[in-house]
mmCIF file of N, CA and C in Angstrom:
data_model
loop_
_atom_site.group_PDB
_atom_site.id
_atom_site.type_symbol
_atom_site.label_atom_id
_atom_site.label_comp_id
_atom_site.label_asym_id
_atom_site.label_seq_id
_atom_site.Cartn_x
_atom_site.Cartn_y
_atom_site.Cartn_z
ATOM 1 N N MET A 1 0.847 -1.181 0.000
ATOM 2 C CA MET A 1 0.000 0.000 0.000
ATOM 3 C C MET A 1 0.886 1.235 0.000
ATOM 4 N N GLY A 2 0.389 2.290 -0.638
ATOM 5 C CA GLY A 2 1.150 3.521 -0.673
ATOM 6 C C GLY A 2 0.351 4.680 -0.112
ATOM 7 N N TYR A 3 1.021 5.503 0.664
ATOM 8 C CA TYR A 3 0.385 6.662 1.261
ATOM 9 C C TYR A 3 1.308 7.863 1.111
ATOM 10 N N HIS A 4 0.720 9.041 1.034
ATOM 11 C CA HIS A 4 1.498 10.269 0.932
ATOM 12 C C HIS A 4 0.854 11.323 1.814
ATOM 13 N N HIS A 5 1.653 11.983 2.619
ATOM 14 C CA HIS A 5 1.193 13.122 3.418
ATOM 15 C C HIS A 5 1.952 14.323 2.875
ATOM 16 N N ILE A 6 1.224 15.226 2.215
ATOM 17 C CA ILE A 6 1.860 16.304 1.464
ATOM 18 C C ILE A 6 1.314 17.651 1.910
ATOM 19 N N ASP A 7 2.205 18.591 2.160
ATOM 20 C CA ASP A 7 1.819 19.984 2.373
ATOM 21 C C ASP A 7 2.091 20.709 1.063
ATOM 22 N N PRO A 8 1.047 21.134 0.347
ATOM 23 C CA PRO A 8 1.267 21.794 -0.953
ATOM 24 C C PRO A 8 2.212 22.991 -0.871
ATOM 25 N N GLU A 9 2.249 23.650 0.295
ATOM 26 C CA GLU A 9 3.150 24.811 0.445
ATOM 27 C C GLU A 9 4.620 24.394 0.343
ATOM 28 N N ASP A 10 4.915 23.127 0.617
ATOM 29 C CA ASP A 10 6.295 22.632 0.524
ATOM 30 C C ASP A 10 6.684 22.230 -0.901
ATOM 31 N N LEU A 11 5.725 22.165 -1.797
ATOM 32 C CA LEU A 11 5.998 21.771 -3.183
ATOM 33 C C LEU A 11 6.472 22.962 -3.998
ATOM 34 N N PRO A 12 7.294 22.729 -5.007
ATOM 35 C CA PRO A 12 7.731 23.846 -5.857
ATOM 36 C C PRO A 12 6.595 24.335 -6.756
ATOM 37 N N GLU A 13 6.651 25.610 -7.112
ATOM 38 C CA GLU A 13 5.704 26.155 -8.078
ATOM 39 C C GLU A 13 5.985 25.534 -9.439
ATOM 40 N N THR A 14 4.939 25.335 -10.228
ATOM 41 C CA THR A 14 5.087 24.835 -11.588
ATOM 42 C C THR A 14 5.633 25.965 -12.457
ATOM 43 N N ALA A 15 6.719 25.708 -13.154
ATOM 44 C CA ALA A 15 7.338 26.726 -14.017
ATOM 45 C C ALA A 15 6.416 27.082 -15.181
ATOM 46 N N ASP A 16 6.496 28.318 -15.623
ATOM 47 C CA ASP A 16 5.765 28.794 -16.803
ATOM 48 C C ASP A 16 4.255 28.577 -16.687
ATOM 49 N N TYR A 17 3.699 28.857 -15.519
ATOM 50 C CA TYR A 17 2.263 28.736 -15.309
ATOM 51 C C TYR A 17 1.712 30.122 -15.004
ATOM 52 N N PRO A 18 0.458 30.422 -15.383
ATOM 53 C CA PRO A 18 -0.064 31.779 -15.215
ATOM 54 C C PRO A 18 -0.383 32.161 -13.768
ATOM 55 N N CYS A 19 -0.274 31.198 -12.828
ATOM 56 C CA CYS A 19 -0.492 31.479 -11.412
ATOM 57 C C CYS A 19 0.400 30.529 -10.612
ATOM 58 N N ASP A 20 0.321 30.638 -9.288
ATOM 59 C CA ASP A 20 1.098 29.753 -8.410
ATOM 60 C C ASP A 20 0.410 28.393 -8.365
ATOM 61 N N ARG A 21 0.972 27.411 -9.063
ATOM 62 C CA ARG A 21 0.428 26.051 -9.120
ATOM 63 C C ARG A 21 1.380 25.111 -8.397
ATOM 64 N N ARG A 22 0.822 24.269 -7.512
ATOM 65 C CA ARG A 22 1.603 23.266 -6.785
ATOM 66 C C ARG A 22 1.025 21.890 -7.111
ATOM 67 N N GLY A 23 1.798 21.045 -7.792
ATOM 68 C CA GLY A 23 1.320 19.770 -8.318
ATOM 69 C C GLY A 23 1.302 18.644 -7.310
ATOM 70 N N ILE A 24 0.165 18.423 -6.688
ATOM 71 C CA ILE A 24 0.009 17.342 -5.721
ATOM 72 C C ILE A 24 0.102 15.987 -6.422
ATOM 73 N N ALA A 25 -0.575 15.831 -7.560
ATOM 74 C CA ALA A 25 -0.538 14.561 -8.299
ATOM 75 C C ALA A 25 0.880 14.220 -8.722
ATOM 76 N N ASP A 26 1.653 15.231 -9.100
ATOM 77 C CA ASP A 26 3.041 15.005 -9.492
ATOM 78 C C ASP A 26 3.853 14.495 -8.300
ATOM 79 N N ALA A 27 3.701 15.149 -7.151
ATOM 80 C CA ALA A 27 4.471 14.774 -5.963
ATOM 81 C C ALA A 27 4.104 13.377 -5.467
ATOM 82 N N ALA A 28 2.828 13.018 -5.565
ATOM 83 C CA ALA A 28 2.378 11.703 -5.096
ATOM 84 C C ALA A 28 2.480 10.634 -6.184
ATOM 85 N N GLU A 29 2.929 11.047 -7.375
ATOM 86 C CA GLU A 29 3.049 10.145 -8.520
ATOM 87 C C GLU A 29 1.726 9.431 -8.819
ATOM 88 N N LEU A 30 0.629 10.216 -8.796
ATOM 89 C CA LEU A 30 -0.679 9.665 -9.126
ATOM 90 C C LEU A 30 -0.767 9.428 -10.627
ATOM 91 N N HIS A 31 -1.407 8.341 -11.030
ATOM 92 C CA HIS A 31 -1.497 7.990 -12.445
ATOM 93 C C HIS A 31 -2.868 8.265 -13.051
ATOM 94 N N ALA A 32 -3.927 8.231 -12.256
ATOM 95 C CA ALA A 32 -5.271 8.385 -12.794
ATOM 96 C C ALA A 32 -5.926 9.714 -12.442
ATOM 97 N N LEU A 33 -5.434 10.387 -11.412
ATOM 98 C CA LEU A 33 -6.076 11.596 -10.897
ATOM 99 C C LEU A 33 -5.123 12.779 -10.956
ATOM 100 N N HIS A 34 -5.622 13.896 -11.492
ATOM 101 C CA HIS A 34 -4.886 15.162 -11.451
ATOM 102 C C HIS A 34 -5.299 15.883 -10.171
ATOM 103 N N ALA A 35 -4.347 16.443 -9.431
ATOM 104 C CA ALA A 35 -4.654 17.242 -8.244
ATOM 105 C C ALA A 35 -3.567 18.287 -8.066
ATOM 106 N N ALA A 36 -3.988 19.527 -7.809
ATOM 107 C CA ALA A 36 -3.040 20.615 -7.592
ATOM 108 C C ALA A 36 -3.740 21.741 -6.843
ATOM 109 N N THR A 37 -2.935 22.566 -6.165
ATOM 110 C CA THR A 37 -3.478 23.802 -5.622
ATOM 111 C C THR A 37 -3.060 24.929 -6.547
ATOM 112 N N TYR A 38 -3.902 25.944 -6.611
ATOM 113 C CA TYR A 38 -3.657 27.112 -7.454
ATOM 114 C C TYR A 38 -3.940 28.352 -6.628
ATOM 115 N N GLU A 39 -3.034 29.307 -6.667
ATOM 116 C CA GLU A 39 -3.293 30.595 -6.035
ATOM 117 C C GLU A 39 -3.150 31.662 -7.100
ATOM 118 N N MET A 40 -4.254 32.388 -7.318
ATOM 119 C CA MET A 40 -4.302 33.406 -8.365
ATOM 120 C C MET A 40 -4.397 34.784 -7.732
ATOM 121 N N ALA A 41 -3.406 35.624 -7.994
ATOM 122 C CA ALA A 41 -3.471 37.019 -7.582
ATOM 123 C C ALA A 41 -4.500 37.721 -8.462
ATOM 124 N N PRO A 42 -4.990 38.887 -8.041
ATOM 125 C CA PRO A 42 -5.902 39.630 -8.917
ATOM 126 C C PRO A 42 -5.311 39.788 -10.319
ATOM 127 N N GLY A 43 -6.109 39.455 -11.329
ATOM 128 C CA GLY A 43 -5.680 39.540 -12.721
ATOM 129 C C GLY A 43 -5.061 38.271 -13.275
ATOM 130 N N GLU A 44 -4.876 37.247 -12.438
ATOM 131 C CA GLU A 44 -4.297 35.986 -12.913
ATOM 132 C C GLU A 44 -5.392 34.960 -13.182
ATOM 133 N N GLN A 45 -5.078 34.004 -14.067
ATOM 134 C CA GLN A 45 -6.008 32.918 -14.353
ATOM 135 C C GLN A 45 -5.388 31.595 -13.971
ATOM 136 N N LEU A 46 -6.240 30.590 -13.769
ATOM 137 C CA LEU A 46 -5.796 29.261 -13.368
ATOM 138 C C LEU A 46 -5.247 28.472 -14.553
ATOM 139 N N PRO A 47 -5.971 28.367 -15.673
ATOM 140 C CA PRO A 47 -5.450 27.553 -16.776
ATOM 141 C C PRO A 47 -4.518 28.359 -17.673
ATOM 142 N N ARG A 48 -3.806 27.630 -18.489
ATOM 143 C CA ARG A 48 -2.959 28.303 -19.474
ATOM 144 C C ARG A 48 -3.803 28.968 -20.566
ATOM 145 N N SER A 49 -5.022 28.442 -20.811
ATOM 146 C CA SER A 49 -5.899 29.013 -21.843
ATOM 147 C C SER A 49 -7.353 28.672 -21.540
ATOM 148 N N TYR A 50 -8.248 29.381 -22.197
ATOM 149 C CA TYR A 50 -9.669 29.020 -22.196
ATOM 150 C C TYR A 50 -9.694 27.656 -22.885
ATOM 151 N N HIS A 51 -10.255 26.639 -22.255
ATOM 152 C CA HIS A 51 -10.081 25.277 -22.765
ATOM 153 C C HIS A 51 -11.234 24.357 -22.380
ATOM 154 N N TYR A 52 -11.147 23.143 -22.881
ATOM 155 C CA TYR A 52 -12.050 22.060 -22.495
ATOM 156 C C TYR A 52 -11.268 20.754 -22.583
ATOM 157 N N HIS A 53 -11.853 19.712 -22.033
ATOM 158 C CA HIS A 53 -11.258 18.376 -22.094
ATOM 159 C C HIS A 53 -12.265 17.434 -22.740
ATOM 160 N N GLN A 54 -11.773 16.470 -23.497
ATOM 161 C CA GLN A 54 -12.664 15.501 -24.132
ATOM 162 C C GLN A 54 -13.247 14.517 -23.125
ATOM 163 N N GLN A 55 -12.451 14.122 -22.122
ATOM 164 C CA GLN A 55 -12.903 13.106 -21.170
ATOM 165 C C GLN A 55 -12.845 13.556 -19.709
ATOM 166 N N ARG A 56 -11.959 14.462 -19.382
ATOM 167 C CA ARG A 56 -11.718 14.811 -17.979
ATOM 168 C C ARG A 56 -12.887 15.549 -17.345
ATOM 169 N N GLU A 57 -13.242 15.108 -16.154
ATOM 170 C CA GLU A 57 -14.140 15.834 -15.274
ATOM 171 C C GLU A 57 -13.238 16.640 -14.340
ATOM 172 N N GLU A 58 -13.552 17.926 -14.172
ATOM 173 C CA GLU A 58 -12.734 18.782 -13.317
ATOM 174 C C GLU A 58 -13.581 19.366 -12.199
ATOM 175 N N LEU A 59 -12.975 19.449 -11.021
ATOM 176 C CA LEU A 59 -13.627 20.009 -9.845
ATOM 177 C C LEU A 59 -12.689 21.019 -9.223
ATOM 178 N N PHE A 60 -13.212 22.202 -8.923
ATOM 179 C CA PHE A 60 -12.437 23.259 -8.273
ATOM 180 C C PHE A 60 -13.116 23.608 -6.952
ATOM 181 N N TYR A 61 -12.444 23.323 -5.843
ATOM 182 C CA TYR A 61 -12.937 23.680 -4.516
ATOM 183 C C TYR A 61 -12.237 24.962 -4.101
ATOM 184 N N VAL A 62 -13.021 26.012 -3.863
ATOM 185 C CA VAL A 62 -12.456 27.320 -3.527
ATOM 186 C C VAL A 62 -12.118 27.340 -2.039
ATOM 187 N N LEU A 63 -10.832 27.491 -1.745
ATOM 188 C CA LEU A 63 -10.361 27.508 -0.360
ATOM 189 C C LEU A 63 -10.465 28.910 0.232
ATOM 190 N N THR A 64 -10.023 29.928 -0.527
ATOM 191 C CA THR A 64 -10.105 31.320 -0.083
ATOM 192 C C THR A 64 -10.389 32.196 -1.295
ATOM 193 N N GLY A 65 -10.990 33.349 -1.041
ATOM 194 C CA GLY A 65 -11.285 34.281 -2.121
ATOM 195 C C GLY A 65 -12.527 33.875 -2.887
ATOM 196 N N THR A 66 -12.647 34.416 -4.095
ATOM 197 C CA THR A 66 -13.787 34.140 -4.967
ATOM 198 C C THR A 66 -13.276 33.797 -6.355
ATOM 199 N N LEU A 67 -13.642 32.623 -6.843
ATOM 200 C CA LEU A 67 -13.252 32.168 -8.170
ATOM 201 C C LEU A 67 -14.296 32.600 -9.184
ATOM 202 N N HIS A 68 -13.840 33.137 -10.303
ATOM 203 C CA HIS A 68 -14.726 33.450 -11.427
ATOM 204 C C HIS A 68 -14.417 32.446 -12.525
ATOM 205 N N VAL A 69 -15.461 31.907 -13.159
ATOM 206 C CA VAL A 69 -15.268 30.930 -14.226
ATOM 207 C C VAL A 69 -16.072 31.377 -15.434
ATOM 208 N N GLU A 70 -15.349 31.679 -16.514
ATOM 209 C CA GLU A 70 -15.977 32.061 -17.787
ATOM 210 C C GLU A 70 -16.350 30.798 -18.542
ATOM 211 N N THR A 71 -17.588 30.767 -19.049
ATOM 212 C CA THR A 71 -18.056 29.678 -19.903
ATOM 213 C C THR A 71 -18.747 30.320 -21.104
ATOM 214 N N PRO A 72 -19.049 29.567 -22.142
ATOM 215 C CA PRO A 72 -19.743 30.156 -23.291
ATOM 216 C C PRO A 72 -21.117 30.744 -22.941
ATOM 217 N N GLU A 73 -21.780 30.213 -21.916
ATOM 218 C CA GLU A 73 -23.123 30.671 -21.566
ATOM 219 C C GLU A 73 -23.151 31.788 -20.544
ATOM 220 N N GLU A 74 -22.228 31.745 -19.552
ATOM 221 C CA GLU A 74 -22.256 32.729 -18.473
ATOM 222 C C GLU A 74 -20.947 32.706 -17.702
ATOM 223 N N GLU A 75 -20.807 33.687 -16.805
ATOM 224 C CA GLU A 75 -19.676 33.713 -15.888
ATOM 225 C C GLU A 75 -20.188 33.305 -14.514
ATOM 226 N N PHE A 76 -19.598 32.269 -13.948
ATOM 227 C CA PHE A 76 -19.966 31.805 -12.620
ATOM 228 C C PHE A 76 -19.085 32.500 -11.589
ATOM 229 N N VAL A 77 -19.653 32.834 -10.449
ATOM 230 C CA VAL A 77 -18.925 33.429 -9.336
ATOM 231 C C VAL A 77 -19.035 32.437 -8.182
ATOM 232 N N VAL A 78 -17.885 31.881 -7.767
ATOM 233 C CA VAL A 78 -17.857 30.792 -6.795
ATOM 234 C C VAL A 78 -17.096 31.251 -5.551
ATOM 235 N N PRO A 79 -17.805 31.474 -4.433
ATOM 236 C CA PRO A 79 -17.132 31.930 -3.215
ATOM 237 C C PRO A 79 -16.415 30.799 -2.481
ATOM 238 N N ALA A 80 -15.646 31.168 -1.457
ATOM 239 C CA ALA A 80 -14.932 30.195 -0.630
ATOM 240 C C ALA A 80 -15.896 29.167 -0.055
ATOM 241 N N ASP A 81 -15.419 27.944 0.055
ATOM 242 C CA ASP A 81 -16.160 26.794 0.575
ATOM 243 C C ASP A 81 -17.247 26.298 -0.371
ATOM 244 N N GLU A 82 -17.189 26.715 -1.640
ATOM 245 C CA GLU A 82 -18.092 26.171 -2.651
ATOM 246 C C GLU A 82 -17.268 25.532 -3.761
ATOM 247 N N VAL A 83 -17.951 24.772 -4.628
ATOM 248 C CA VAL A 83 -17.299 23.966 -5.654
ATOM 249 C C VAL A 83 -17.859 24.308 -7.029
ATOM 250 N N PHE A 84 -16.971 24.332 -8.022
ATOM 251 C CA PHE A 84 -17.377 24.448 -9.427
ATOM 252 C C PHE A 84 -16.917 23.176 -10.129
ATOM 253 N N VAL A 85 -17.804 22.588 -10.942
ATOM 254 C CA VAL A 85 -17.483 21.365 -11.682
ATOM 255 C C VAL A 85 -17.667 21.619 -13.171
ATOM 256 N N ALA A 86 -16.687 21.205 -13.965
ATOM 257 C CA ALA A 86 -16.780 21.252 -15.429
ATOM 258 C C ALA A 86 -16.781 19.821 -15.946
ATOM 259 N N GLU A 87 -17.836 19.472 -16.664
ATOM 260 C CA GLU A 87 -17.935 18.152 -17.255
ATOM 261 C C GLU A 87 -17.110 18.105 -18.545
ATOM 262 N N PRO A 88 -16.824 16.918 -19.074
ATOM 263 C CA PRO A 88 -16.109 16.823 -20.353
ATOM 264 C C PRO A 88 -16.821 17.634 -21.439
ATOM 265 N N GLU A 89 -16.047 18.154 -22.374
ATOM 266 C CA GLU A 89 -16.549 18.931 -23.522
ATOM 267 C C GLU A 89 -17.160 20.279 -23.110
ATOM 268 N N SER A 90 -16.869 20.751 -21.888
ATOM 269 C CA SER A 90 -17.435 22.003 -21.381
ATOM 270 C C SER A 90 -16.338 23.063 -21.248
ATOM 271 N N PRO A 91 -16.260 24.003 -22.201
ATOM 272 C CA PRO A 91 -15.211 25.023 -22.161
ATOM 273 C C PRO A 91 -15.315 25.892 -20.909
ATOM 274 N N HIS A 92 -14.143 26.242 -20.347
ATOM 275 C CA HIS A 92 -14.110 27.090 -19.167
ATOM 276 C C HIS A 92 -12.743 27.740 -19.008
ATOM 277 N N ARG A 93 -12.765 28.854 -18.272
ATOM 278 C CA ARG A 93 -11.539 29.578 -17.916
ATOM 279 C C ARG A 93 -11.747 30.151 -16.530
ATOM 280 N N ALA A 94 -10.989 29.666 -15.552
ATOM 281 C CA ALA A 94 -11.101 30.109 -14.169
ATOM 282 C C ALA A 94 -10.077 31.217 -13.909
ATOM 283 N N PHE A 95 -10.511 32.260 -13.174
ATOM 284 C CA PHE A 95 -9.622 33.397 -12.955
ATOM 285 C C PHE A 95 -10.052 34.204 -11.726
ATOM 286 N N THR A 96 -9.153 35.105 -11.321
ATOM 287 C CA THR A 96 -9.458 36.115 -10.313
ATOM 288 C C THR A 96 -9.446 37.450 -11.035
ATOM 289 N N PRO A 97 -10.561 38.201 -10.995
ATOM 290 C CA PRO A 97 -10.603 39.484 -11.715
ATOM 291 C C PRO A 97 -9.527 40.456 -11.240
ATOM 292 N N ALA A 98 -9.105 41.329 -12.127
ATOM 293 C CA ALA A 98 -8.066 42.310 -11.804
ATOM 294 C C ALA A 98 -8.480 43.222 -10.652
ATOM 295 N N ASP A 99 -9.782 43.464 -10.491
ATOM 296 C CA ASP A 99 -10.240 44.365 -9.427
ATOM 297 C C ASP A 99 -10.629 43.634 -8.137
ATOM 298 N N ALA A 100 -10.243 42.370 -8.001
ATOM 299 C CA ALA A 100 -10.559 41.598 -6.789
ATOM 300 C C ALA A 100 -9.818 42.177 -5.588
ATOM 301 N N ASP A 101 -10.387 41.966 -4.400
ATOM 302 C CA ASP A 101 -9.785 42.464 -3.167
ATOM 303 C C ASP A 101 -8.518 41.709 -2.771
ATOM 304 N N GLY A 102 -8.338 40.498 -3.270
ATOM 305 C CA GLY A 102 -7.180 39.700 -2.908
ATOM 306 C C GLY A 102 -7.115 38.448 -3.743
ATOM 307 N N PRO A 103 -6.181 37.568 -3.414
ATOM 308 C CA PRO A 103 -6.005 36.349 -4.202
ATOM 309 C C PRO A 103 -7.113 35.327 -3.958
ATOM 310 N N THR A 104 -7.175 34.349 -4.850
ATOM 311 C CA THR A 104 -8.081 33.212 -4.739
ATOM 312 C C THR A 104 -7.231 31.956 -4.695
ATOM 313 N N LYS A 105 -7.531 31.069 -3.756
ATOM 314 C CA LYS A 105 -6.815 29.794 -3.661
ATOM 315 C C LYS A 105 -7.808 28.669 -3.884
ATOM 316 N N VAL A 106 -7.422 27.715 -4.746
ATOM 317 C CA VAL A 106 -8.312 26.653 -5.195
ATOM 318 C C VAL A 106 -7.585 25.310 -5.140
ATOM 319 N N LEU A 107 -8.316 24.265 -4.761
ATOM 320 C CA LEU A 107 -7.853 22.893 -4.940
ATOM 321 C C LEU A 107 -8.540 22.384 -6.189
ATOM 322 N N GLY A 108 -7.760 21.993 -7.186
ATOM 323 C CA GLY A 108 -8.304 21.475 -8.426
ATOM 324 C C GLY A 108 -8.006 19.996 -8.560
ATOM 325 N N VAL A 109 -9.036 19.213 -8.902
ATOM 326 C CA VAL A 109 -8.848 17.779 -9.146
ATOM 327 C C VAL A 109 -9.562 17.413 -10.435
ATOM 328 N N GLY A 110 -9.067 16.397 -11.098
ATOM 329 C CA GLY A 110 -9.686 15.959 -12.333
ATOM 330 C C GLY A 110 -9.245 14.555 -12.710
ATOM 331 N N ALA A 111 -10.116 13.890 -13.465
ATOM 332 C CA ALA A 111 -9.801 12.547 -13.946
ATOM 333 C C ALA A 111 -10.501 12.346 -15.285
ATOM 334 N N PRO A 112 -9.860 11.667 -16.221
ATOM 335 C CA PRO A 112 -8.534 11.080 -16.108
ATOM 336 C C PRO A 112 -7.439 12.159 -16.173
ATOM 337 N N LYS A 113 -6.326 11.839 -15.578
ATOM 338 C CA LYS A 113 -5.206 12.772 -15.484
ATOM 339 C C LYS A 113 -4.633 13.114 -16.856
ATOM 340 N N THR A 114 -4.595 12.174 -17.750
ATOM 341 C CA THR A 114 -3.870 12.336 -19.013
ATOM 342 C C THR A 114 -4.677 12.981 -20.130
ATOM 343 N N ASP A 115 -5.884 13.462 -19.860
ATOM 344 C CA ASP A 115 -6.709 14.083 -20.897
ATOM 345 C C ASP A 115 -6.265 15.529 -21.087
ATOM 346 N N ILE A 116 -5.532 15.791 -22.156
ATOM 347 C CA ILE A 116 -4.939 17.095 -22.406
ATOM 348 C C ILE A 116 -6.009 18.166 -22.619
ATOM 349 N N ALA A 117 -5.705 19.386 -22.178
ATOM 350 C CA ALA A 117 -6.608 20.522 -22.382
ATOM 351 C C ALA A 117 -6.555 20.954 -23.844
ATOM 352 N N LEU A 118 -7.724 21.126 -24.435
ATOM 353 C CA LEU A 118 -7.825 21.584 -25.818
ATOM 354 C C LEU A 118 -8.273 23.036 -25.826
ATOM 355 N N PRO A 119 -7.598 23.902 -26.597
ATOM 356 C CA PRO A 119 -7.973 25.317 -26.611
ATOM 357 C C PRO A 119 -9.395 25.529 -27.124
ATOM 358 N N TYR A 120 -10.061 26.502 -26.528
ATOM 359 C CA TYR A 120 -11.398 26.883 -26.958
ATOM 360 C C TYR A 120 -11.373 28.355 -27.355
ATOM 361 N N ASP A 121 -11.876 28.658 -28.527
ATOM 362 C CA ASP A 121 -11.953 30.026 -29.011
ATOM 363 C C ASP A 121 -13.423 30.436 -29.028
ATOM 364 N N PRO A 122 -13.845 31.322 -28.110
ATOM 365 C CA PRO A 122 -15.252 31.696 -28.062
ATOM 366 C C PRO A 122 -15.721 32.450 -29.303
ATOM 367 N N ASP A 123 -14.793 32.954 -30.116
ATOM 368 C CA ASP A 123 -15.160 33.691 -31.330
ATOM 369 C C ASP A 123 -15.279 32.809 -32.564
ATOM 370 N N SER A 124 -14.885 31.528 -32.442
ATOM 371 C CA SER A 124 -14.981 30.633 -33.612
ATOM 372 C C SER A 124 -16.363 30.050 -33.691
ATOM 373 N N GLU A 125 -16.753 29.700 -34.912
ATOM 374 C CA GLU A 125 -18.055 29.081 -35.120
ATOM 375 C C GLU A 125 -17.842 27.598 -35.355
ATOM 376 N N ASP A 126 -18.438 26.789 -34.477
ATOM 377 C CA ASP A 126 -18.310 25.321 -34.624
ATOM 378 C C ASP A 126 -19.504 24.731 -35.310
#
């Protein structure tokens, strides 16, 4: 059996990421589940791009602050201690607005881990 006790604050930040990302799944060498913490200062976003996944289900639990999530239909506002879920094929972009009072910290999990993010262009016609 394998167990891991991890403090995300002890993990290194992911290089070349638009916010402070700490890879829990990487540290625990998880194969099926993606897990990371994200801290977004005002004006920062969680993903590298507005995107969707073909198979991955994603869950964002807001630890502190307020998460905003842009989707093709609306912008969701998710306060601390609430959860936002994106099903497969559902474009989204999570961020902290530039005029926010402070940072937003989120625990993000998703499965399957290996389902790459596909860019979504809200101006394209599908």
